[in-house]
Coordinates of C-alpha atoms and ligand atoms in Angstrom, one line a residue:
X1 CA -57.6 63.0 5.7
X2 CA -58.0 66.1 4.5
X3 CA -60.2 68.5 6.3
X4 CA -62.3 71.2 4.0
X5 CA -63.3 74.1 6.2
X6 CA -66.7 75.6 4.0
X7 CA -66.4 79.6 4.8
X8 CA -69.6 81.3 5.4
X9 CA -71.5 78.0 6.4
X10 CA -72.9 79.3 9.9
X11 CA -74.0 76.9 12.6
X12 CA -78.4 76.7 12.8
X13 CA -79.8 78.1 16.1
X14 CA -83.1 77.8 15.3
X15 CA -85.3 75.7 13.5
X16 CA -88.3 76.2 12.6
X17 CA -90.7 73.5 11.2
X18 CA -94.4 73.8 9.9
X19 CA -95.5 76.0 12.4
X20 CA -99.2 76.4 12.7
X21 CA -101.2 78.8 15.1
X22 CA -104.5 79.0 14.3
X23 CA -106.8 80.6 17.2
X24 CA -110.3 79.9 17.5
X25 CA -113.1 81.8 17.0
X26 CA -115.6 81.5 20.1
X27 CA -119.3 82.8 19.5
X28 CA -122.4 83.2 21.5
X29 CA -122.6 82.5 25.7
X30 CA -121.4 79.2 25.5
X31 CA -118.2 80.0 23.7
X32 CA -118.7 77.8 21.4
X33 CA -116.0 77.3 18.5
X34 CA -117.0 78.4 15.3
X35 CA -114.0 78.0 13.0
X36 CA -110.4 79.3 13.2
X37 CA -108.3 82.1 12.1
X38 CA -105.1 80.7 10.4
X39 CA -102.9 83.0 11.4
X40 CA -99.6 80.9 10.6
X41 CA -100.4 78.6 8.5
X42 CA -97.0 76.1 7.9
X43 CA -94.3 77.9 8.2
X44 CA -90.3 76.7 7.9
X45 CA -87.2 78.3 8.3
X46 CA -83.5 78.2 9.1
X47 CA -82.2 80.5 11.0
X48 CA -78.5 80.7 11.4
X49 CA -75.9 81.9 14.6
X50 CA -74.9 85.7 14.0
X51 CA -77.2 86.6 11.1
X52 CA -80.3 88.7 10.8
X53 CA -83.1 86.6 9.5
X54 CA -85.9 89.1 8.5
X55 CA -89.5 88.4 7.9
X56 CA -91.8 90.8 6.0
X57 CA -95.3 91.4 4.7
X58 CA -98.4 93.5 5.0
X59 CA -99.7 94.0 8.5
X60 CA -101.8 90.8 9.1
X61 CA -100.2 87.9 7.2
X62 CA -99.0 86.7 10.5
X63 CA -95.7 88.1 11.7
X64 CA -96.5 88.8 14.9
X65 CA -98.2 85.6 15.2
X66 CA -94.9 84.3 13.9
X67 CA -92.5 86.0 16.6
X68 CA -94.8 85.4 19.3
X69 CA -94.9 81.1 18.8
X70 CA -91.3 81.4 18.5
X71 CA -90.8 82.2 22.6
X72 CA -94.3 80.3 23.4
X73 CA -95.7 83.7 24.4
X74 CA -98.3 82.1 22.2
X75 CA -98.7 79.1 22.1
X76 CA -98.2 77.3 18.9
X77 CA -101.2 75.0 17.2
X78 CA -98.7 72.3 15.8
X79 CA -94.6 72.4 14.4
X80 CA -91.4 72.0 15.6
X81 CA -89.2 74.6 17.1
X82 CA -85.9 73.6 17.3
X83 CA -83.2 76.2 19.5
X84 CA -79.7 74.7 20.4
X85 CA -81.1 71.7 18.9
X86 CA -83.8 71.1 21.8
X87 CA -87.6 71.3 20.6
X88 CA -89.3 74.0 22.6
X89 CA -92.4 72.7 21.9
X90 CA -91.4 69.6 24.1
X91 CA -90.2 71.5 27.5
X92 CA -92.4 72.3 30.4
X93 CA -92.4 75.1 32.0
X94 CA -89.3 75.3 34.2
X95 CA -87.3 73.5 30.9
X96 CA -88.8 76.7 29.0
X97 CA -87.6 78.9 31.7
X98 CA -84.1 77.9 31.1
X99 CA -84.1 78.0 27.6
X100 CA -86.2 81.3 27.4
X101 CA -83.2 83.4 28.8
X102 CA -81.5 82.8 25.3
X103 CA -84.5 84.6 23.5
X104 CA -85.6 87.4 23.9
X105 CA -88.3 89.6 22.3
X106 CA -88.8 93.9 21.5
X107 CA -91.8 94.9 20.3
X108 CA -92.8 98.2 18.9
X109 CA -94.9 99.6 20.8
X110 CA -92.5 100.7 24.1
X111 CA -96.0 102.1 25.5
X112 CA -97.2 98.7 26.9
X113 CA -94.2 97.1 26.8
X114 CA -92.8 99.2 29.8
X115 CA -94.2 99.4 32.9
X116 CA -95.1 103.4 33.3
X117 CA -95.3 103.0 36.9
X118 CA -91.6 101.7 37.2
X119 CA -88.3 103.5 37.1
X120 CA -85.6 102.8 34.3
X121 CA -83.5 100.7 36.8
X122 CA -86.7 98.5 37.8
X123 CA -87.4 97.6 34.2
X124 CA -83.9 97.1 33.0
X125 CA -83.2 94.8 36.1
X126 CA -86.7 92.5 35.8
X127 CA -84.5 89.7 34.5
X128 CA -82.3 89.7 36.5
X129 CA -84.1 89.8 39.7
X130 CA -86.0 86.7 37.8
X131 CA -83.1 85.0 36.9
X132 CA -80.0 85.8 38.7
X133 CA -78.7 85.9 42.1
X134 CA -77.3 89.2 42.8
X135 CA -76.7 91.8 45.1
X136 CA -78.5 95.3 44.9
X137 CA -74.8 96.8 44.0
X138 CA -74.1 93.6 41.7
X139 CA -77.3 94.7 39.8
X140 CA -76.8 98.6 39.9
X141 CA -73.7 97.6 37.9
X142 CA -75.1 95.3 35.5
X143 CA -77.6 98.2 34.6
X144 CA -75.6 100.8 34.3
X145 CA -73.4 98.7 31.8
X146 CA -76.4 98.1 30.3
X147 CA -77.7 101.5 29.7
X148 CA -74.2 102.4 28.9
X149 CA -74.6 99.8 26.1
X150 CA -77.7 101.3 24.7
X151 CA -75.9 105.0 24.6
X152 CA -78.2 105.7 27.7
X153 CA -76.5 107.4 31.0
X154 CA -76.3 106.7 34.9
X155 CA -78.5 109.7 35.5
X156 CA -81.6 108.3 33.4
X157 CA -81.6 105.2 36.4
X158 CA -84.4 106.6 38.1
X159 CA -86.8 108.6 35.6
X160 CA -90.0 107.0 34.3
X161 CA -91.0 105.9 30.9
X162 CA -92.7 108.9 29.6
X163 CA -89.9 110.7 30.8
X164 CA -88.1 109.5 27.4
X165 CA -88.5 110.0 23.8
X166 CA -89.8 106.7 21.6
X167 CA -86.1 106.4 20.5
X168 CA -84.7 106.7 24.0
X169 CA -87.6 104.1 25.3
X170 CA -86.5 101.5 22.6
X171 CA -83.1 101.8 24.0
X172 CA -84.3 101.0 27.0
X173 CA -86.3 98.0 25.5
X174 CA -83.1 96.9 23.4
X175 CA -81.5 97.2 27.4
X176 CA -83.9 94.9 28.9
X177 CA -83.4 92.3 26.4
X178 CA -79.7 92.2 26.4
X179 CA -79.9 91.8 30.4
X180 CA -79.2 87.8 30.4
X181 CA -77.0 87.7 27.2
X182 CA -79.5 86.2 24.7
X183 CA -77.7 84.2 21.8
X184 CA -81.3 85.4 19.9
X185 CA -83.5 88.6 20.1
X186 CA -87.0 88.8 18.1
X187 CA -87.5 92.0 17.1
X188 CA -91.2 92.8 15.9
X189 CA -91.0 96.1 14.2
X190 CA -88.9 97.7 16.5
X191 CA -88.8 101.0 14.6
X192 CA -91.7 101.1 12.4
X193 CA -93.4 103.7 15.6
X194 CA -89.7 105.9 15.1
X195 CA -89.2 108.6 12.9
X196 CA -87.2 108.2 9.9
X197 CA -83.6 109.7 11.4
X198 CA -84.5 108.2 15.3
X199 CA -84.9 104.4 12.9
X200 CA -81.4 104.4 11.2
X201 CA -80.2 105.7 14.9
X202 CA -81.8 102.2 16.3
X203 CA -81.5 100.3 13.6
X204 CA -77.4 101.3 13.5
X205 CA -77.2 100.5 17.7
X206 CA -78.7 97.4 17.0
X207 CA -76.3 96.3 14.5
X208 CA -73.7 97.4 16.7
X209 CA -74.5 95.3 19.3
X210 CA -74.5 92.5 17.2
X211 CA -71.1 92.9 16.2
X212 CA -70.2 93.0 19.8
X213 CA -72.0 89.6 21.1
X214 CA -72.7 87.6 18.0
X215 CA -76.3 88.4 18.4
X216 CA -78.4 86.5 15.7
X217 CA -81.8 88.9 14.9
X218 CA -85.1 87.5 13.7
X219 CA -86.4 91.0 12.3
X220 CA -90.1 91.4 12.1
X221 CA -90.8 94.4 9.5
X222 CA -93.6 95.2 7.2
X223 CA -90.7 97.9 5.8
X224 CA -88.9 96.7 2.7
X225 CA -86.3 99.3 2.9
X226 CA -85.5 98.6 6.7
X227 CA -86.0 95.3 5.7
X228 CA -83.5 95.8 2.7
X229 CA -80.7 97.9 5.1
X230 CA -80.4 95.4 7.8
X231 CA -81.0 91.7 6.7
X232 CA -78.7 88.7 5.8
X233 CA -81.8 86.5 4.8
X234 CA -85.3 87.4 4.3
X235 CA -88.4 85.6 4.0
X236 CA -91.7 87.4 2.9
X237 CA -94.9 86.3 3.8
X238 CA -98.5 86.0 3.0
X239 CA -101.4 85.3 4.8
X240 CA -99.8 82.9 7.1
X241 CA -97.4 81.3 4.7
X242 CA -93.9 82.1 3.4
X243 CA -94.1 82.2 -0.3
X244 CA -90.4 83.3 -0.8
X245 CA -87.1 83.1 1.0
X246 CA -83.1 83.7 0.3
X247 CA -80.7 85.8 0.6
X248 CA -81.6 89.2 0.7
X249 CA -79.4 90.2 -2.3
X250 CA -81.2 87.3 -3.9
X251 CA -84.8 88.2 -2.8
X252 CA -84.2 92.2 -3.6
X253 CA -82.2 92.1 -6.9
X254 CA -83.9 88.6 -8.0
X255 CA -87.3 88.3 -6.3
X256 CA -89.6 85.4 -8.5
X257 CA -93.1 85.3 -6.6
X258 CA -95.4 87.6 -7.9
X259 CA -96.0 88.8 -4.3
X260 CA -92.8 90.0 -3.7
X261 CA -92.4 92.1 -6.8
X262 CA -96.0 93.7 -6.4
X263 CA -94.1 94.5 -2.9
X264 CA -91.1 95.8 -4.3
X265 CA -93.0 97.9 -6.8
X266 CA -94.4 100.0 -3.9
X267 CA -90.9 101.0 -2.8
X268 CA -89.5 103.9 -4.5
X269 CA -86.1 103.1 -6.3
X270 CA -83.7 106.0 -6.7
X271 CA -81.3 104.3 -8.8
X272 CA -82.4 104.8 -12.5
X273 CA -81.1 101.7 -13.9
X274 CA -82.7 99.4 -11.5
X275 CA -85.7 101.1 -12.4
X276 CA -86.0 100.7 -15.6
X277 CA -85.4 96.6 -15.1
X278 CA -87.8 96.2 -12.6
X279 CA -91.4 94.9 -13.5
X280 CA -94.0 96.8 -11.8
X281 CA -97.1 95.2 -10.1
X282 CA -99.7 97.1 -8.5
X283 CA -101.6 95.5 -6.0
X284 CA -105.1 95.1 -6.4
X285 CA -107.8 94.0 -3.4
X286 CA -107.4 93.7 -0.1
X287 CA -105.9 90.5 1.5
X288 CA -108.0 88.2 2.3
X289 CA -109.4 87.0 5.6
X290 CA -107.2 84.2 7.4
X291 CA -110.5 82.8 8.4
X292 CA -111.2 81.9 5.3
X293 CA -108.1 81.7 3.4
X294 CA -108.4 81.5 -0.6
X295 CA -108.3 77.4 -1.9
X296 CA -104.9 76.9 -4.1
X297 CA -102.2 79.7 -3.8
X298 CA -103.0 82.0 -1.0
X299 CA -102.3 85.0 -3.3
X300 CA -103.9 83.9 -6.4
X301 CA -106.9 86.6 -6.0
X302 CA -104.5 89.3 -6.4
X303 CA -102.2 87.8 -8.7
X304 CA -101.9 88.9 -12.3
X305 CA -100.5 85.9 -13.7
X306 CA -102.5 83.3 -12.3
X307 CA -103.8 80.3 -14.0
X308 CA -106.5 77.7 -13.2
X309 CA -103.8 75.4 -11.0
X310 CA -103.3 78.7 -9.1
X311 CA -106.9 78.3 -7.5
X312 CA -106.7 74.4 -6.7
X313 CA -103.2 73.3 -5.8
X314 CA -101.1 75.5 -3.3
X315 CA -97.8 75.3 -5.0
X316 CA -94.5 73.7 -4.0
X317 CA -91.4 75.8 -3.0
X318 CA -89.2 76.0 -6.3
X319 CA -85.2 76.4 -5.8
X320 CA -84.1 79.5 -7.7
X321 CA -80.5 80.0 -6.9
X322 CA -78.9 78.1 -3.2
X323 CA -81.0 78.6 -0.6
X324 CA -83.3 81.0 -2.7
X325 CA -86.6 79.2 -3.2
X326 CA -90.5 80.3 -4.0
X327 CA -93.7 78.8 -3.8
X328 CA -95.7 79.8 -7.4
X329 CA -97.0 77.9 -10.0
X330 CA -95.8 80.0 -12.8
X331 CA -91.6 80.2 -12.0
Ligands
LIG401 N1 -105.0 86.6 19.9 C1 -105.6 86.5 18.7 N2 -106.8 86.0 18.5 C2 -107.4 85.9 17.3 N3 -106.8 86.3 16.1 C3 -105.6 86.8 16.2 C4 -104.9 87.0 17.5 N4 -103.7 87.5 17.3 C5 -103.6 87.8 15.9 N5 -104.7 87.3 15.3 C6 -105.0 87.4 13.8 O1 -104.0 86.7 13.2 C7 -103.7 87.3 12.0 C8 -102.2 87.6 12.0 O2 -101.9 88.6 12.9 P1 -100.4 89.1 13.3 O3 -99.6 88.0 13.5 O4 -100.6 90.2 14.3 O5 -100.0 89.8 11.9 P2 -98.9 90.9 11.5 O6 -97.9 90.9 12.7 O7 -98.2 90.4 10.3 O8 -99.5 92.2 11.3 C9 -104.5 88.5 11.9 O9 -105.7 88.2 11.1 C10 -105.0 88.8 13.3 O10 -106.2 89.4 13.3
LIG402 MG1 -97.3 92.6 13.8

């Protein structure tokens, strides 16, 4: 028989299926629960070995929330999880333990995510004291490869945190997580705290490091044109949901939910014919509260084209073009 070999068609690592996390809201001395917030809300996706699958928004739609669930450093409401085909929602905690060495997590804030009291060496070898059995010269190596990895050199070993500049301390974050050879790193606005120039320094090591181990990136940003430089997929987000999701040449040269072109029209385009073919949509109103989501289509009280379905029925995803889909009522 004859075998057909598909190009492109990259295994899934991860998949994720109506994830919910809704946290309660506790009032008065009892603690009694009053309602919920909805932070995410039902969310699916695919993400495949070796890519960078980016998820954006405005601050509050659930990211975080999002990134978080994904290594139970939250713990999720309801869904399915599925990494190396095993359902992280269904392992205790040693289980977890295993599988958690193939994900790990940066953050942007390197403040609180490194210990100011400990040297470089300490944080960088965390892990591995954790997880491996090695000796003190075994893991003096390891770090130093490490660091070297990160563009970072054997004399920064044994200087502190503040000693660094916010570039310097995400390369020491982006160290840290490489330690035990993830297949998958989360990372939740890992530059958005940087200056423009230290960001495409980051966001170019990062990509770099992909290349070398096959790393596959879930990239939390609420930056479209980070977003836009570093992605293979992207899904956008609102208010706990995603309401579209593709490629990113499909999302940024095609995007269909209104959402996504309101976001688009906030990013300034430099190239003139682009300009004059894209629609612009200027937000209006602030989002509204994931306690008390809109009924219908999360978006429709911002949304210039919505109709009476809008505000009853939350739509359906539509396909647009292969894996490019949105939820609205109107496409
Ligand atoms: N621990 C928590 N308890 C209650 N509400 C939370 C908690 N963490 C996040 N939220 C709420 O969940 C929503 C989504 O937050 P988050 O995931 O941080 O959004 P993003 O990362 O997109 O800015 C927000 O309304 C936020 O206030
Ligand atoms: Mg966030």
């Amino acid at each position: 028989m004859e075998q057909v070999i598909i190009e492109n068609e990259k295994e899934d690592l991860m998949v994720v299926q109506e994830l919910k996390k809704h946290f309660p809201i506790k009032n008065g001395v009892f603690g009694k629960t009053t309602g919920e917030v909805k932070a995410v809300d039902g969310v699916s996706f695919t993400v495949k070995k070796g890519e960078t699958f980016s998820i954006v928004g405005e601050s509050g739609c659930g990211k975080s929330t999002v990134g978080m669930s994904l290594l139970r450093l939250t713990e999720p409401t309801s869904g399915k999880i599925i990494f190396n085909e095993e359902n992280m929602l269904d392992k205790n905690r040693n289980e977890l333990r295993d599988l958690r060495k193939n994900i790990q997590i940066i953050f942007q804030d390197t403040y609180s995510s490194l210990n100011p009291k400990h040297t470089i060496k300490k944080i960088i070898s965390e892990p591995l004291v954790i997880n491996r059995k090695m000796t003190n010269e075994e893991m003096e190596t390891r770090v130093l490869e490490l660091l070297d990895l990160v563009g970072l050199g054997p004399h920064h070993l044994y200087r502190y945190p503040h000693e660094f500049s916010g570039g310097q301390r995400q390369r020491i974050g982006i160290a840290r997580a490489l330690a035990l050879n993830p297949q998958l790193i989360v990372c939740d606005e890992p530059v958005s705290a940087l200056d423009v120039s230290i960001q495409s320094q980051i966001l170019n090591l990062l990509e770099e490091l992909q290349k070398k181990f096959n790393l596959t990136y879930i990239f939390i940003s609420h930056d479209l044109s980070v977003v836009e430089h570093i992605s293979d997929r992207v899904a956008v987000m609102y208010l706990g949901r995603i309401v579209e999701m593709g490629s990113r040449e499909e999302v940024f040269q095609n995007p269909q939910h209104p959402y996504t072109k309101a976001l688009m029209s906030s990013v300034p385009i430099a190239d003139p014919k682009l300009k004059d073919k894209k629609q612009r949509i200027i937000l209006t109103g602030d989002v509204p509260s994931p306690k008390n989501p809109p009924k219908g289509c999360h978006f429709h009280t911002r949304c210039p084209f919505k109709t009476e379905k809008c505000a009853e029925i939350y739509p359906e995803y539509k396909e647009i073009k292969g894996d490019h889909k949105a939820a609205c009522h109107i496409i």
